[in-house]
PDB file of C-alpha atoms in Angstrom:
ATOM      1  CA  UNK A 192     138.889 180.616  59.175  1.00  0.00           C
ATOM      2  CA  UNK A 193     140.015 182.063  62.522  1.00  0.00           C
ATOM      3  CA  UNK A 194     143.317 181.067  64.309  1.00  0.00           C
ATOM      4  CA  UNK A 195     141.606 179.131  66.763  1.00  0.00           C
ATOM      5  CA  UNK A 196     139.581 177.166  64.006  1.00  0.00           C
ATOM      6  CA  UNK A 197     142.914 176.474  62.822  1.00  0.00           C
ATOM      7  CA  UNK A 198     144.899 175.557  65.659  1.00  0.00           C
ATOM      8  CA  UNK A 199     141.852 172.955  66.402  1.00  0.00           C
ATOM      9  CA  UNK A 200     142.118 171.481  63.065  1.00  0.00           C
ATOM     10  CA  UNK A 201     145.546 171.077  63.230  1.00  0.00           C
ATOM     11  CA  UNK A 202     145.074 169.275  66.738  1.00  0.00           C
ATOM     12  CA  UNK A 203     142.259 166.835  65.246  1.00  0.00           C
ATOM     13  CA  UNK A 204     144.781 165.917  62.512  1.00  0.00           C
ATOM     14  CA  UNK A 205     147.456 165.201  64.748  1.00  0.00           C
ATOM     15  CA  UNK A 206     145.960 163.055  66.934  1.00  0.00           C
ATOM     16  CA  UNK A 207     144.179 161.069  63.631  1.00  0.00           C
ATOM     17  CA  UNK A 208     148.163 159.932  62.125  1.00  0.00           C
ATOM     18  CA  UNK A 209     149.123 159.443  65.718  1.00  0.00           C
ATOM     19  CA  UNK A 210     146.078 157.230  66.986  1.00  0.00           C
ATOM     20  CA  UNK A 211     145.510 155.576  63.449  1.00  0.00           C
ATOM     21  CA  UNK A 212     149.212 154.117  63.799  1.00  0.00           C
ATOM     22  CA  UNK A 213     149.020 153.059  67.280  1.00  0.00           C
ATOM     23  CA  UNK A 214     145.694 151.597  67.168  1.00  0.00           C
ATOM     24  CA  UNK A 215     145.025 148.010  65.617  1.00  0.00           C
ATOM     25  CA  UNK A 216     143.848 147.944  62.514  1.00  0.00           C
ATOM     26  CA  UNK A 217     140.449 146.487  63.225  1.00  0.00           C
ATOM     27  CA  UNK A 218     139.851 148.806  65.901  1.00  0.00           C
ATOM     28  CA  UNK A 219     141.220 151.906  64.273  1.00  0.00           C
ATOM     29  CA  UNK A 220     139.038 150.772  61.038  1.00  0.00           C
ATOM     30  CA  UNK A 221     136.003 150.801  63.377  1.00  0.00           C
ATOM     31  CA  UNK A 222     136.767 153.648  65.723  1.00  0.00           C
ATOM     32  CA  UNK A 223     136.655 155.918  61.729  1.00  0.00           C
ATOM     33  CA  UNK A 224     133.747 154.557  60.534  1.00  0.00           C
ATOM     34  CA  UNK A 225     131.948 155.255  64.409  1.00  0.00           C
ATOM     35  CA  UNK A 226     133.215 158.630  63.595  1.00  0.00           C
ATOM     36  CA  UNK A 227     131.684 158.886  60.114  1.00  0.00           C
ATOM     37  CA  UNK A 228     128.390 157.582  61.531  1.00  0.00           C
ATOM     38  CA  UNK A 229     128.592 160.119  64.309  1.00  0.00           C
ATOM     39  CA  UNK A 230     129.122 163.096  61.416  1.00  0.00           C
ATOM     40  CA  UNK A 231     126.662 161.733  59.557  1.00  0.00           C
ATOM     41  CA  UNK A 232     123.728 161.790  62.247  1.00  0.00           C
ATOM     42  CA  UNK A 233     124.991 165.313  63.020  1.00  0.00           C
ATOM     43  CA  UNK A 234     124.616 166.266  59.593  1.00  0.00           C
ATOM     44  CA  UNK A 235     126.760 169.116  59.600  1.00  0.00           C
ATOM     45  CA  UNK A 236     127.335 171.410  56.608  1.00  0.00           C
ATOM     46  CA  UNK A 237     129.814 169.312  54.670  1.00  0.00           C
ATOM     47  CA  UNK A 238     127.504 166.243  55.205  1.00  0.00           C
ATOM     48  CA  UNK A 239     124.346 168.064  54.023  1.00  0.00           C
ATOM     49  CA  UNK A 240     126.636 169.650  50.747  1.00  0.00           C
ATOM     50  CA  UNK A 241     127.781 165.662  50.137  1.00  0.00           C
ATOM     51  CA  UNK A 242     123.981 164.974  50.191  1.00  0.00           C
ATOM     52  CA  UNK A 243     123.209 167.418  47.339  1.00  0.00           C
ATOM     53  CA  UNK A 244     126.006 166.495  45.404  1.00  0.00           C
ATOM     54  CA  UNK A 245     124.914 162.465  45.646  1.00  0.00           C
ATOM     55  CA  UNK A 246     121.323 163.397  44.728  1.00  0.00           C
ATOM     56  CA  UNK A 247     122.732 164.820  41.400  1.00  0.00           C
ATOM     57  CA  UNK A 248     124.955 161.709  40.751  1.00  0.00           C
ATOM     58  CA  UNK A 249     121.965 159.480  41.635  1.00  0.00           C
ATOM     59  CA  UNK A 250     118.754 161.586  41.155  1.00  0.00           C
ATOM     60  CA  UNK A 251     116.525 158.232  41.415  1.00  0.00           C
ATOM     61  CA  UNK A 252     117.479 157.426  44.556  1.00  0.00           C
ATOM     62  CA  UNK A 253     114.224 158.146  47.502  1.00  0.00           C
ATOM     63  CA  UNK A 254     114.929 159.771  50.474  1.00  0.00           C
ATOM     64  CA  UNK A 255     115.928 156.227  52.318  1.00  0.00           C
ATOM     65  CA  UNK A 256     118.301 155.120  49.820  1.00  0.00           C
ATOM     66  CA  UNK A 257     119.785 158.736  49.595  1.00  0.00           C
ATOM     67  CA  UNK A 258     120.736 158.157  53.663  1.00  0.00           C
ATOM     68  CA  UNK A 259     122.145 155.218  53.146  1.00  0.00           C
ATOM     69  CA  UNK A 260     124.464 156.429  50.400  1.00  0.00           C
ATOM     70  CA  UNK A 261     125.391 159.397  52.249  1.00  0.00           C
ATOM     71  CA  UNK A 262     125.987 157.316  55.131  1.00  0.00           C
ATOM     72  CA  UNK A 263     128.530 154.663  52.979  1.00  0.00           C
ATOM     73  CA  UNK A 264     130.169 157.948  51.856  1.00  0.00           C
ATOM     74  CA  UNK A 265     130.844 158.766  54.891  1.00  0.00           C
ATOM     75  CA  UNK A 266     132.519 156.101  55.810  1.00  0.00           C
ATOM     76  CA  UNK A 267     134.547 155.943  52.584  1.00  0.00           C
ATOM     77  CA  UNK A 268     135.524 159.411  53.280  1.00  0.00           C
ATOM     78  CA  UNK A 269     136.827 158.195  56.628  1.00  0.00           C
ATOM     79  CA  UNK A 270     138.525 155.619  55.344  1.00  0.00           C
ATOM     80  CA  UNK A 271     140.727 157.264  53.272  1.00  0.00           C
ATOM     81  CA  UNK A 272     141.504 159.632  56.133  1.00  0.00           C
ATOM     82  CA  UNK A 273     142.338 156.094  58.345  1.00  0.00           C
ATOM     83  CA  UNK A 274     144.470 154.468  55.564  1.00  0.00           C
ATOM     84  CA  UNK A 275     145.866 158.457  54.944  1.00  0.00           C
ATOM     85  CA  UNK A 276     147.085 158.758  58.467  1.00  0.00           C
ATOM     86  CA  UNK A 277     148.506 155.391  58.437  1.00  0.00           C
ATOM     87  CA  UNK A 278     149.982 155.294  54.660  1.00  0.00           C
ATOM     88  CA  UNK A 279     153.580 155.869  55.918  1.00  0.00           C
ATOM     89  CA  UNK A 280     153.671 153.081  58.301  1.00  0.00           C
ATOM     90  CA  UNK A 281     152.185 150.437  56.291  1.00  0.00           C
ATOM     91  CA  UNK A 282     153.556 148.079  54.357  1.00  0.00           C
ATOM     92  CA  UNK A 283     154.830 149.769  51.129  1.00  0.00           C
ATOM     93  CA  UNK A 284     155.466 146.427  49.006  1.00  0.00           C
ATOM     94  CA  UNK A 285     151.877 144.961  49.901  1.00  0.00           C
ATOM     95  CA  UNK A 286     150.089 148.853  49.225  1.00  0.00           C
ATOM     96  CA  UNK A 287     151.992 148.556  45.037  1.00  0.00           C
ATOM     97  CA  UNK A 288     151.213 145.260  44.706  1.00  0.00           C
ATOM     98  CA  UNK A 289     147.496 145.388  45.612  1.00  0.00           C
ATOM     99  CA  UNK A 290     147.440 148.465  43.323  1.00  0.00           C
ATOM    100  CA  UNK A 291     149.382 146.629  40.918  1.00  0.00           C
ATOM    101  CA  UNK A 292     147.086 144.394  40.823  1.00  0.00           C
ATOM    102  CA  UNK A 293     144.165 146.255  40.525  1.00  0.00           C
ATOM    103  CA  UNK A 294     145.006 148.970  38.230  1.00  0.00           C
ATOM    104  CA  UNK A 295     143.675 148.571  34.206  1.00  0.00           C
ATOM    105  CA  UNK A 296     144.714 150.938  31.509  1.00  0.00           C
ATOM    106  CA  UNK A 297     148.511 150.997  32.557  1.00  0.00           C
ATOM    107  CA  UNK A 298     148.876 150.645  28.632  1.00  0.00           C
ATOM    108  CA  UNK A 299     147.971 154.218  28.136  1.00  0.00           C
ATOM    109  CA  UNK A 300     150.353 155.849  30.750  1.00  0.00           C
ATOM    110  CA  UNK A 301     153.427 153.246  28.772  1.00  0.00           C
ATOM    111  CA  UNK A 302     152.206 154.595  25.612  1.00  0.00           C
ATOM    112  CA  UNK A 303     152.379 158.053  26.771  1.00  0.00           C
ATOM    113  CA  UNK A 304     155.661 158.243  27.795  1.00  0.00           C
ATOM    114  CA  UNK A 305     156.983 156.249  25.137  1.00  0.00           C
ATOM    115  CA  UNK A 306     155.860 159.336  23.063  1.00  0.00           C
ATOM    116  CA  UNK A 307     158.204 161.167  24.985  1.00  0.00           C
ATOM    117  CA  UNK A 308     155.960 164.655  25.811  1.00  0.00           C
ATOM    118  CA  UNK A 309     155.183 163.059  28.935  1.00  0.00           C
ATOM    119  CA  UNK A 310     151.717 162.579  30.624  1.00  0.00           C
ATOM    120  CA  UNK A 311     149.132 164.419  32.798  1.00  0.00           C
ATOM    121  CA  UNK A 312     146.831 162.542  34.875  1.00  0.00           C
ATOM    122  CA  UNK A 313     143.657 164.041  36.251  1.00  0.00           C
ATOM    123  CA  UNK A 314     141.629 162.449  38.595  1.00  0.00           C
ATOM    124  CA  UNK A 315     138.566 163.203  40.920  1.00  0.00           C
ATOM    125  CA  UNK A 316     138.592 163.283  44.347  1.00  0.00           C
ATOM    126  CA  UNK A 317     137.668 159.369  45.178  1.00  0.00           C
ATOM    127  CA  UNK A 318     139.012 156.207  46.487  1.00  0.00           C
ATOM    128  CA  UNK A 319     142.318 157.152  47.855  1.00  0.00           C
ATOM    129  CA  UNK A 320     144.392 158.952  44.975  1.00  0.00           C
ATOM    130  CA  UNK A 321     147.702 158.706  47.699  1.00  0.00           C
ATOM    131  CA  UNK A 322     147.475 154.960  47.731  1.00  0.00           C
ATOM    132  CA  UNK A 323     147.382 155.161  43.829  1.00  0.00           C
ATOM    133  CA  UNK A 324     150.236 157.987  43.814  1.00  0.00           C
ATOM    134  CA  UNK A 325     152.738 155.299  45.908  1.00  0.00           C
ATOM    135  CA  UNK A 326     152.085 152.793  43.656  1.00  0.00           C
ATOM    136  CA  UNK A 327     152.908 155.421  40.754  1.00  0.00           C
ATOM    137  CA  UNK A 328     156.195 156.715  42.103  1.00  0.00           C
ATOM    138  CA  UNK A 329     157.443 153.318  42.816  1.00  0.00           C
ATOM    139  CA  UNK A 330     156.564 152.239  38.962  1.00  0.00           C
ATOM    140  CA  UNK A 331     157.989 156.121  37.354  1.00  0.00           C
ATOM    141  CA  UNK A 332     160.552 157.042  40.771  1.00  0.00           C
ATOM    142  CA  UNK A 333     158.490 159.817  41.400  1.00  0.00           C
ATOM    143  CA  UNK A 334     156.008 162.266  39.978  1.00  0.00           C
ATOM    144  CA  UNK A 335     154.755 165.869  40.456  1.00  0.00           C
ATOM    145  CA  UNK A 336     151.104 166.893  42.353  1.00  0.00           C
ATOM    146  CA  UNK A 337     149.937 170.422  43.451  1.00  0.00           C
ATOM    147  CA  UNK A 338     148.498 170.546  46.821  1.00  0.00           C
ATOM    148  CA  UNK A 339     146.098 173.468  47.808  1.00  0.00           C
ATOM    149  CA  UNK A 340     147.727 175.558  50.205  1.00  0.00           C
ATOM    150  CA  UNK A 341     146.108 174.722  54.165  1.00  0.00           C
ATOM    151  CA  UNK A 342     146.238 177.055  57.220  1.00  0.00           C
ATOM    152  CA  UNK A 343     148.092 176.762  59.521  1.00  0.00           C
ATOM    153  CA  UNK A 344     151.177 176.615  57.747  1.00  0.00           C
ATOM    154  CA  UNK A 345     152.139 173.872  60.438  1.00  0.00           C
ATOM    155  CA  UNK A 346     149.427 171.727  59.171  1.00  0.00           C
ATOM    156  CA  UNK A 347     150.290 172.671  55.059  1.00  0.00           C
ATOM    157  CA  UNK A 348     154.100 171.366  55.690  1.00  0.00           C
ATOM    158  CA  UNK A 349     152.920 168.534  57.774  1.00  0.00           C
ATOM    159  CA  UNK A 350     150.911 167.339  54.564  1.00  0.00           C
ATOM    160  CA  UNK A 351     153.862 168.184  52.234  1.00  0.00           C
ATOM    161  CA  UNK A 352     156.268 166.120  54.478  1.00  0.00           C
ATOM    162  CA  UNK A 353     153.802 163.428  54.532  1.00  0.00           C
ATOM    163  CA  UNK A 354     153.738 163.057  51.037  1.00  0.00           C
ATOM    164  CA  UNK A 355     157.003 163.382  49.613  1.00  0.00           C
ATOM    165  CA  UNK A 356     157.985 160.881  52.079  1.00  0.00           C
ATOM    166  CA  UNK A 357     155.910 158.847  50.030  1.00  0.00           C
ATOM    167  CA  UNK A 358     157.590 159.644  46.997  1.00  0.00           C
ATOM    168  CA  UNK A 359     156.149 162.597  45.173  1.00  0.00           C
ATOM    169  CA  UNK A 360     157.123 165.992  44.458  1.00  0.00           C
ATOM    170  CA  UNK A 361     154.590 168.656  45.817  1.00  0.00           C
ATOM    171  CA  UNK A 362     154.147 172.179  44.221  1.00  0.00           C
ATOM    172  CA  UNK A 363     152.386 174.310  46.282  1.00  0.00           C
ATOM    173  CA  UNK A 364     148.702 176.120  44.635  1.00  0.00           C
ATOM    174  CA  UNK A 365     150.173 179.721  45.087  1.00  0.00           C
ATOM    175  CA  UNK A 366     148.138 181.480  42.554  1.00  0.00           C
ATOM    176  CA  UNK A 367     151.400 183.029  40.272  1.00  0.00           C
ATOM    177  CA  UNK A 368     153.249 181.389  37.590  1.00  0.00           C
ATOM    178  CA  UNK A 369     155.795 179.375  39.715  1.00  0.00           C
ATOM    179  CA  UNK A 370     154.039 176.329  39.600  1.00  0.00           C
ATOM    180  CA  UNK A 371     152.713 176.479  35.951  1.00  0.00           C
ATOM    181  CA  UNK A 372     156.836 176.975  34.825  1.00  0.00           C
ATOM    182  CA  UNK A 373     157.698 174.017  36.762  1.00  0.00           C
ATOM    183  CA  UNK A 374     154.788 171.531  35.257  1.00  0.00           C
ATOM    184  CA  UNK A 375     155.641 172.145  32.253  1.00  0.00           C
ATOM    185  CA  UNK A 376     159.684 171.523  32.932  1.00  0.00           C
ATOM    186  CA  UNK A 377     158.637 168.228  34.114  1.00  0.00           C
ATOM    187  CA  UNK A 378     156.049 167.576  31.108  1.00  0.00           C
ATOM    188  CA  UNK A 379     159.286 168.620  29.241  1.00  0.00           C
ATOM    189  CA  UNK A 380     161.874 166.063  30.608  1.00  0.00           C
ATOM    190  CA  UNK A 381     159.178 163.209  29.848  1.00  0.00           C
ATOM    191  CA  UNK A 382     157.682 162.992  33.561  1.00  0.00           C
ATOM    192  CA  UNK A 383     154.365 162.834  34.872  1.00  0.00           C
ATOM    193  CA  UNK A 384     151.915 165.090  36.368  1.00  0.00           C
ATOM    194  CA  UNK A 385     148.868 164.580  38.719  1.00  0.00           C
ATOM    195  CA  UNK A 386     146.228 167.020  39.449  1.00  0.00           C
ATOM    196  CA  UNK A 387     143.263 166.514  40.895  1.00  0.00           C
ATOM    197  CA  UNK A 388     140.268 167.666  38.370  1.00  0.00           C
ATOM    198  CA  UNK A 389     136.846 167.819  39.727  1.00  0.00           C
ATOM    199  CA  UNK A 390     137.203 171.546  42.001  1.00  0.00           C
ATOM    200  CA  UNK A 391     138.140 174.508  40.600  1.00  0.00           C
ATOM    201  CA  UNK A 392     140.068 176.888  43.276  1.00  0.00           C
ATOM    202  CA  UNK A 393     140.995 179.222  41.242  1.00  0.00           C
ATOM    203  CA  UNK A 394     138.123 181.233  40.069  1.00  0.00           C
ATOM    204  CA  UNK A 395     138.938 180.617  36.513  1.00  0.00           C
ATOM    205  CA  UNK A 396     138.413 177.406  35.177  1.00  0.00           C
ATOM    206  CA  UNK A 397     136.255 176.059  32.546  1.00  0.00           C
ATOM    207  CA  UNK A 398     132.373 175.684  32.538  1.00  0.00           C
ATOM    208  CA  UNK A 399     130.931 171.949  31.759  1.00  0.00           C
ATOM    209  CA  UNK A 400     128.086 170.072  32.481  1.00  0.00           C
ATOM    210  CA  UNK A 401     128.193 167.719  35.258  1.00  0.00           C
ATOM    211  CA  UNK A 402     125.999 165.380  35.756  1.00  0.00           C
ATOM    212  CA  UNK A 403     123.367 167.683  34.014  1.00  0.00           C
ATOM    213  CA  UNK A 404     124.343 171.016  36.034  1.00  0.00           C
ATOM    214  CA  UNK A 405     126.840 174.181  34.890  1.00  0.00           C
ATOM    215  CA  UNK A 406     129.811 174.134  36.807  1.00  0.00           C
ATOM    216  CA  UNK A 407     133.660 175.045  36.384  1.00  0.00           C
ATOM    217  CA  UNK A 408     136.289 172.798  36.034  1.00  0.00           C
ATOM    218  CA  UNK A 409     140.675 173.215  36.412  1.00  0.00           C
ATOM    219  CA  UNK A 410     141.469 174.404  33.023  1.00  0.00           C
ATOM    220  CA  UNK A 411     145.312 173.124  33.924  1.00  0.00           C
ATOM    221  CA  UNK A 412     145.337 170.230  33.179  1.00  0.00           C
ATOM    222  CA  UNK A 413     144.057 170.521  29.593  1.00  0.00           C
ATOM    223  CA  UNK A 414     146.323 173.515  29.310  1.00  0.00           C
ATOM    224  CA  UNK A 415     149.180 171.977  30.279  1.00  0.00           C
ATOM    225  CA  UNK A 416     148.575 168.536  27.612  1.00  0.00           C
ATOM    226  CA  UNK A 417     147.858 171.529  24.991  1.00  0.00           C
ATOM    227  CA  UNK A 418     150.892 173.531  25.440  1.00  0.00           C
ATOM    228  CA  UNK A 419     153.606 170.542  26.050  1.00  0.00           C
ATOM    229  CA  UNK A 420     152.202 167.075  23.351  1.00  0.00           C
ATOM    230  CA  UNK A 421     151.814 165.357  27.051  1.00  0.00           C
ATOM    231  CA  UNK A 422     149.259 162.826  27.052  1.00  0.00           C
ATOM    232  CA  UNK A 423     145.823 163.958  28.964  1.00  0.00           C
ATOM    233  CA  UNK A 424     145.211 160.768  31.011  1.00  0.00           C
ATOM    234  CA  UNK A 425     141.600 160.611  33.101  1.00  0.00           C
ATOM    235  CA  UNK A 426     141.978 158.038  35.864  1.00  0.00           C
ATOM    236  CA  UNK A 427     139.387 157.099  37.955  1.00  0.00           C
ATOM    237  CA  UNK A 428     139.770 155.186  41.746  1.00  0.00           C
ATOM    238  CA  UNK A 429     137.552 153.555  44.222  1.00  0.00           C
ATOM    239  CA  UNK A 430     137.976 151.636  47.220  1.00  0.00           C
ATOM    240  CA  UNK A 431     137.477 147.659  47.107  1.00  0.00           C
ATOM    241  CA  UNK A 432     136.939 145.304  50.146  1.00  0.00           C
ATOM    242  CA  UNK A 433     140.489 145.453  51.208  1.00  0.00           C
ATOM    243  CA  UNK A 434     141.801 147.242  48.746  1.00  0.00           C
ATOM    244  CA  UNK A 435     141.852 149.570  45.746  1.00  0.00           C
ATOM    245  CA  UNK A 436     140.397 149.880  41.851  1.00  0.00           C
ATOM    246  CA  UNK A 437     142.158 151.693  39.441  1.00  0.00           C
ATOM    247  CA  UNK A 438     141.092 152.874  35.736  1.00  0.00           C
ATOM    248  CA  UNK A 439     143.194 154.819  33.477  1.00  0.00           C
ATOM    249  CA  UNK A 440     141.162 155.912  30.656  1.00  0.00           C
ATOM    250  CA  UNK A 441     142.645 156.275  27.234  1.00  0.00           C
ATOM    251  CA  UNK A 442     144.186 159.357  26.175  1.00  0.00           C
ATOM    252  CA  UNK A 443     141.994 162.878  25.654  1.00  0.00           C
ATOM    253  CA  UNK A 444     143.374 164.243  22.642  1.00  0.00           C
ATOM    254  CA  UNK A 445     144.130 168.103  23.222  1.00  0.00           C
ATOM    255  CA  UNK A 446     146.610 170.017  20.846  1.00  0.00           C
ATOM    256  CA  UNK A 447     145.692 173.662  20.758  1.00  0.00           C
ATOM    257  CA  UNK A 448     144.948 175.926  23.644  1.00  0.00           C
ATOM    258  CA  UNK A 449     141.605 176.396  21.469  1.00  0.00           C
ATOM    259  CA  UNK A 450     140.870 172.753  22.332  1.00  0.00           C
ATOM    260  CA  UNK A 451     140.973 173.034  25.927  1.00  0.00           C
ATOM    261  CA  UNK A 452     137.476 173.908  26.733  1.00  0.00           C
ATOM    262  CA  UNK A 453     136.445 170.650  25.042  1.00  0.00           C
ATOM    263  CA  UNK A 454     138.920 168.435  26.552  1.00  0.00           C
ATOM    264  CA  UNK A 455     137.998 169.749  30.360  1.00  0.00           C
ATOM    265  CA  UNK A 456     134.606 168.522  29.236  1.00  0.00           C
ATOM    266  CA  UNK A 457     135.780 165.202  27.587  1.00  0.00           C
ATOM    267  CA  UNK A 458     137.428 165.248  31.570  1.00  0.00           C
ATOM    268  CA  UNK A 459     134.034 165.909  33.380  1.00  0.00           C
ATOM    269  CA  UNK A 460     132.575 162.937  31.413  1.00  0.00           C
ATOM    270  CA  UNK A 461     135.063 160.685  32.385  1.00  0.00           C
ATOM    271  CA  UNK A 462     135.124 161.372  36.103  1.00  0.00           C
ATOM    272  CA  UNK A 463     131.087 161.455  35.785  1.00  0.00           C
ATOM    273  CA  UNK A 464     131.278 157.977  34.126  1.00  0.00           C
ATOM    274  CA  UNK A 465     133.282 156.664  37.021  1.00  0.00           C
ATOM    275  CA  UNK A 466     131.676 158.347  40.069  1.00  0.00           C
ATOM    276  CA  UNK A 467     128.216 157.447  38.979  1.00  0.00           C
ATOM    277  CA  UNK A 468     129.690 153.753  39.060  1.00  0.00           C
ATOM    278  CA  UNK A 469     130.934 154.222  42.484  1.00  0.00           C
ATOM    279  CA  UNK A 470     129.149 157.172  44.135  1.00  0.00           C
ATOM    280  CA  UNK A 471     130.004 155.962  47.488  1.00  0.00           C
ATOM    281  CA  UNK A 472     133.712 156.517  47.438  1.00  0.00           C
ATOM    282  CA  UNK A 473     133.411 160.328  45.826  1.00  0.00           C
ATOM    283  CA  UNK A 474     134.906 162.715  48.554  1.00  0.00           C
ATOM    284  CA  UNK A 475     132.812 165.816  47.782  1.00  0.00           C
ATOM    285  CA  UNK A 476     131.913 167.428  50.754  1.00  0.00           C
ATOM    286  CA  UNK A 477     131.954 171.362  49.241  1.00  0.00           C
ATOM    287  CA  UNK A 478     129.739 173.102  47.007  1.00  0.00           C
ATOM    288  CA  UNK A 479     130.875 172.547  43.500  1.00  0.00           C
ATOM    289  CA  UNK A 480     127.736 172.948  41.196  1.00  0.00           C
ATOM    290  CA  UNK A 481     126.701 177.160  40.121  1.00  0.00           C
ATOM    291  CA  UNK A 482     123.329 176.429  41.426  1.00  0.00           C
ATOM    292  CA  UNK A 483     123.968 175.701  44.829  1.00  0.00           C
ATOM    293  CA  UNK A 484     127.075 179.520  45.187  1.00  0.00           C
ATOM    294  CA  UNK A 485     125.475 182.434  47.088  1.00  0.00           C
ATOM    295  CA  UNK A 486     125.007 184.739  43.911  1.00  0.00           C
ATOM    296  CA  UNK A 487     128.099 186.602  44.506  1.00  0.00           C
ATOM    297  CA  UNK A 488     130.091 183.729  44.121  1.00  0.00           C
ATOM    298  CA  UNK A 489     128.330 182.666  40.790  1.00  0.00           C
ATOM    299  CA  UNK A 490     128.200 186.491  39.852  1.00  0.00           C
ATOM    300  CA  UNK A 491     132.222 186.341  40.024  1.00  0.00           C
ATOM    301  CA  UNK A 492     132.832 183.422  38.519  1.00  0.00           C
ATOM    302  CA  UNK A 493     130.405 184.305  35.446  1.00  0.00           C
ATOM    303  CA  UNK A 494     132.263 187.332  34.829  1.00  0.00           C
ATOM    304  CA  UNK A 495     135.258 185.543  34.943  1.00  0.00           C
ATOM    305  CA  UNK A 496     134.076 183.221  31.904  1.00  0.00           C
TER     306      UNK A 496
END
C-alpha cells in the first residue's frame, strides 16, 4: 500500500469516529448504510470477494437473492464500523446490559475459569466482536486480543487507544514470539484470551474445510488451549434489530499439540454453523478460500503445510 493510500485511509477513518459521534443517531445510522449501498453498486474488489465468499455460505441462493444478501452485508459491515466509531461515546451500562442480555452459553466461559487454566475464545469476524469484548471486560476486568498490525502507524495506535479505552489489553501481530510468551502468561494467571479465528495472516495455519472448500485457519488458538489446559471456547455474534446475539459454544477439547489440527477444524465448524445462520452479518471482504489465491500465494502456503 503506498503512503498516500495510507494517509487517505487514515483521513476516511478519522472523519468516520468524528462524524459518527456528532451526528444523530438516526441520521448517522442512515448516512452508513447510504454508504454501504453506494459500495455496493460500485462493486469494488472487496464487495465482489464478499460476493464469492456468500455464494459458498449460501450456494442455493440465484443471482437476485445473492444481491440482496450482499447488499444486507453491506450494510451490516457498515454498521459495525458506525456503532465502532461511536463505541466510546455511548452508553457503556446500556451496551453490557443489552449484551447481557443476549448472550447464551456464559456457563461455559464460568466453567472454564473455574478450572483455573483459563479460557481462549475464538470467534469469526461477524456482528460486532468490540461490543461483545466491552461487555466481557466489564464481567472478567479485562481480557487480552491481538490486533493485526495497520499502516500508518498513526492509524495502528489510534485503534489500540480506541480499544483499551474500552477495556482490553491489545498485543500487537508482530510475527516473533513476544506475543505467543505473553498469551500464555495470561492463560497462566487464569485470564482470558480472544482471537479472532476465521483469517489466517500468518502463512502458517492449519488447512480445513470450510463450507466445502480447502482453506487455512490460525493454528493459535488451538495451540495455545493445547499447551496451557485453557478452555477452547468458539463464540459466535450477530447483529439484532437494536442490538446484539451472542453464542458461546461449549468447550473444544484440545490437550496435545497433536490435537490441534482437529480442534482448528472442530473451530471452522462452529463458525460455519453460525455464519450460515446469519450470513448477513459475516465481515469477509478478503480472499480466504485456496481456490480463489493467485497460484503463488496457494503455491506458498502449500509448501508451508
Amino acid at each position: 500500500m503506498s503512503a498516500l493510500s495510507q494517509r487517505l485511509g487514515e483521513f476516511g477513518y478519522t472523519a468516520g469516529w468524528q462524524l459518527a459521534r456528532r451526528m444523530p443517531e438516526p441520521m448517522g445510522t442512515a448516512a452508513f448504510a447510504l454508504g454501504a449501498d453506494l459500495a455496493t453498486r460500485r462493486g469494488g474488489g472487496g464487495v465482489r470477494q464478499l460476493r464469492a465468499n456468500l455464494a459458498r455460505v449460501v450456494p442455493q441462493a440465484d443471482e437476485t437473492e445473492l444481491d440482496e444478501l450482499v447488499r444486507r452485508a453491506m450494510r451490516s459491515y457498515a454498521r459495525y464500523w458506525y456503532e465502532t466509531f461511536r463505541l466510546p461515546s455511548m452508553d457503556r451500562a446500556e451496551v453490557i446490559s443489552k449484551v447481557g442480555a443476549a448472550i447464551t452459553g456464559v456457563e461455559n466461559i464460568d466453567a472454564a475459569l473455574a478450572e483455573g487454566n483459563g479460557a481462549v475464545i475464538a470467534l469469526p469476524h461477524s456482528g460486532n466482536w468490540d461490543a461483545i469484548g466491552v461487555w466481557l471486560a466489564d464481567r472478567l476486568g479485562g481480557f487480552t486480543t491481538v490486533v493485526e498490525r495497520l499502516k500508518p502507524e498513526s492509524l495502528f495506535n489510534r485503534f489500540v487507544a480506541y480499544r483499551e479505552s474500552l477495556g482490553f489489553e491489545i498485543v500487537p501481530l508482530t510475527g516473533d514470539s513476544a506475543a505467543m510468551r505473553l498469551l500464555l502468561k495470561r492463560l497462566r494467571e487464569n485470564k482470558v484470551v480472544c482471537l479472532v479465528g476465521d483469517r489466517d495472516l500468518t502463512m502458517s495455519g492449519v488447512p480445513v474445510r470450510f463450507f466445502g472448500e480447502r482453506t487455512r485457519m490460525p493454528a493459535g488458538p488451538a495451540r495455545l488451549a493445547a499447551t496451557t489446559g485453557a478452555a477452547l471456547l468458539p463464540v459466535g455474534s450477530w447483529f439484532s434489530e437494536d442490538g446484539w446475539q451472542v453464542r458461546v459454544h461449549p468447550r473444544i477439547r484440545v490437550t496435545a499439540r497433536a490435537e490441534v489440527p482437529a480442534a482448528t477444524q472442530a473451530l471452522a465448524d462452529a463458525f460455519a454453523g453460525d455464519i450460515a445462520a446469519h450470513p448477513a452479518d459475516w465481515h469477509m471482504l478478503q480472499k480466504i478460500w485456496l481456490a480463489d489465491l493467485e497460484a503463488a500465494e496457494r503455491a506458498s502456503l502449500e509448501e508451508v503445510g
